[in-house]
Amino acid sequence: VQLVESGGGSVQAGGSLRPACASSENVVRNYRMAWFRQGPQKQREGVAAIQPGTDTTVYADSVKGRFTMSQDRAKNTVYLQMENLESGDTALYYCARGDRRWYGCRPRGDEYNYWGQGTQVTVS
């Protein structure tokens, strides 16, 4: 399984970005997907997750109302629409693939088996 992130960048506070994560196979339809991030001198944290085969999502409290995770099954791609970005959102953002189960809560790293290389988001 290959996961390739893109779409990071540098923006000013209040700006928007939309990172994408493309999969090498048809995972979006069948597996739980999530976004994580790790900021400077911070631990990795789960940001959002999406239920396999549906549009059901969950978010960390810190991003609720500002971030939206979505999926395009035809393109085997998940997205993270980020609005009203803050300096605290600066981090390396990773997508990850879990199994077929749905927990309905903020994603945890030990629930995911495959990881992308990350895309950097910098907010100034």
CSV table of C-alpha atoms in Angstrom, one decimal, residues 2-124:
chain,number,residue,atom,x,y,z
A,2,GLN,CA,1.3,3.4,-1.0
A,3,LEU,CA,0.0,6.6,0.4
A,4,VAL,CA,1.3,9.9,-1.1
A,5,GLU,CA,0.4,13.3,0.4
A,6,SER,CA,0.5,16.6,-1.5
A,7,GLY,CA,-1.0,20.0,-1.2
A,8,GLY,CA,0.8,21.4,1.8
A,9,GLY,CA,2.5,24.8,1.8
A,10,SER,CA,3.0,28.1,3.6
A,11,VAL,CA,0.1,30.4,4.3
A,12,GLN,CA,-0.7,33.3,6.5
A,13,ALA,CA,-2.9,33.0,9.5
A,14,GLY,CA,-6.5,32.9,8.4
A,15,GLY,CA,-5.7,31.2,5.1
A,16,SER,CA,-6.7,27.9,3.7
A,17,LEU,CA,-5.0,24.8,2.3
A,18,ARG,CA,-6.3,21.4,1.0
A,19,PRO,CA,-3.8,18.6,1.4
A,20,ALA,CA,-4.6,15.4,-0.5
A,21,CYS,CA,-3.6,11.8,0.0
A,22,ALA,CA,-3.6,9.4,-3.0
A,23,SER,CA,-3.6,5.7,-2.5
A,24,SER,CA,-1.9,3.1,-4.7
A,25,GLU,CA,-5.0,0.8,-4.5
A,26,ASN,CA,-8.7,0.9,-3.8
A,27,VAL,CA,-8.4,1.6,-0.1
A,28,VAL,CA,-10.7,4.6,0.3
A,29,ARG,CA,-13.8,2.5,-0.3
A,30,ASN,CA,-12.8,-0.3,2.1
A,31,TYR,CA,-10.6,1.0,4.9
A,32,ARG,CA,-10.7,3.7,7.6
A,33,MET,CA,-8.5,6.6,6.6
A,34,ALA,CA,-7.2,9.4,8.8
A,35,TRP,CA,-5.0,12.5,9.0
A,36,PHE,CA,-2.4,13.0,11.7
A,37,ARG,CA,0.0,15.8,12.4
A,38,GLN,CA,3.2,16.4,14.3
A,39,GLY,CA,4.2,20.0,15.0
A,40,PRO,CA,7.6,21.2,16.1
A,41,GLN,CA,8.5,19.6,19.5
A,42,LYS,CA,5.0,18.2,19.8
A,43,GLN,CA,3.7,14.6,19.9
A,44,ARG,CA,1.9,13.3,16.9
A,45,GLU,CA,-1.9,13.8,17.2
A,46,GLY,CA,-4.9,12.5,15.3
A,47,VAL,CA,-6.7,15.2,13.4
A,48,ALA,CA,-9.6,13.6,11.5
A,49,ALA,CA,-10.8,10.2,10.4
A,50,ILE,CA,-13.4,9.0,7.8
A,51,GLN,CA,-15.4,5.8,7.9
A,52,PRO,CA,-14.9,3.4,5.0
A,53,GLY,CA,-17.5,3.6,2.3
A,54,THR,CA,-19.4,6.5,3.9
A,55,ASP,CA,-18.9,10.2,4.5
A,56,THR,CA,-19.0,9.9,8.3
A,57,THR,CA,-16.1,11.8,9.9
A,58,VAL,CA,-14.7,12.6,13.3
A,59,TYR,CA,-12.3,15.5,14.3
A,60,ALA,CA,-10.0,16.6,17.0
A,61,ASP,CA,-11.6,19.3,19.1
A,62,SER,CA,-8.8,21.7,18.1
A,63,VAL,CA,-9.8,21.6,14.4
A,64,LYS,CA,-13.6,21.1,14.6
A,65,GLY,CA,-15.4,23.7,12.5
A,66,ARG,CA,-12.2,24.6,10.6
A,67,PHE,CA,-11.1,21.3,9.0
A,68,THR,CA,-13.2,19.0,6.8
A,69,MET,CA,-12.1,15.5,5.7
A,70,SER,CA,-13.5,14.1,2.5
A,71,GLN,CA,-12.9,11.3,0.1
A,72,ASP,CA,-13.1,10.7,-3.7
A,73,ARG,CA,-13.6,7.0,-4.1
A,74,ALA,CA,-13.1,7.1,-7.9
A,75,LYS,CA,-9.7,8.7,-7.4
A,76,ASN,CA,-8.7,6.7,-4.3
A,77,THR,CA,-8.0,10.0,-2.6
A,78,VAL,CA,-8.8,11.6,0.7
A,79,TYR,CA,-8.6,15.3,1.4
A,80,LEU,CA,-8.3,17.6,4.3
A,81,GLN,CA,-9.8,21.0,3.7
A,82,MET,CA,-8.3,23.4,6.2
A,83,GLU,CA,-9.8,26.8,6.8
A,84,ASN,CA,-9.0,29.7,9.1
A,85,LEU,CA,-5.5,28.3,9.7
A,86,GLU,CA,-3.7,29.3,12.9
A,87,SER,CA,0.0,29.2,13.8
A,88,GLY,CA,-0.7,26.2,16.0
A,89,ASP,CA,-1.7,24.2,12.9
A,90,THR,CA,1.9,24.3,11.7
A,91,ALA,CA,3.0,20.7,11.4
A,92,LEU,CA,3.9,17.8,9.1
A,93,TYR,CA,0.6,16.3,8.1
A,94,TYR,CA,0.4,12.5,7.5
A,95,CYS,CA,-2.4,10.4,6.1
A,96,ALA,CA,-2.8,6.8,7.3
A,97,ARG,CA,-4.8,3.7,6.5
A,98,GLY,CA,-6.4,1.6,9.2
A,99,ASP,CA,-8.5,-1.5,8.9
A,100,ARG,CA,-12.3,-1.8,8.2
A,101,ARG,CA,-13.5,-1.1,11.7
A,102,TRP,CA,-15.0,2.3,12.7
A,103,TYR,CA,-14.4,3.6,16.2
A,104,GLY,CA,-16.3,6.9,15.8
A,105,CYS,CA,-13.7,8.9,17.8
A,106,ARG,CA,-10.5,10.8,17.3
A,107,PRO,CA,-7.9,8.6,15.5
A,108,ARG,CA,-5.1,7.1,17.4
A,109,GLY,CA,-1.8,6.2,15.8
A,110,ASP,CA,-1.8,2.5,17.0
A,111,GLU,CA,-5.0,2.0,15.0
A,112,TYR,CA,-3.3,2.6,11.7
A,113,ASN,CA,-1.0,0.3,9.7
A,114,TYR,CA,0.1,2.3,6.7
A,115,TRP,CA,1.5,5.8,6.6
A,116,GLY,CA,2.4,8.4,4.0
A,117,GLN,CA,5.6,10.4,4.0
A,118,GLY,CA,3.8,13.6,5.1
A,119,THR,CA,3.3,17.1,3.7
A,120,GLN,CA,4.4,20.2,5.5
A,121,VAL,CA,2.0,22.9,6.5
A,122,THR,CA,3.4,26.2,7.8
A,123,VAL,CA,1.2,29.0,9.1
A,124,SER,CA,2.7,32.4,9.9
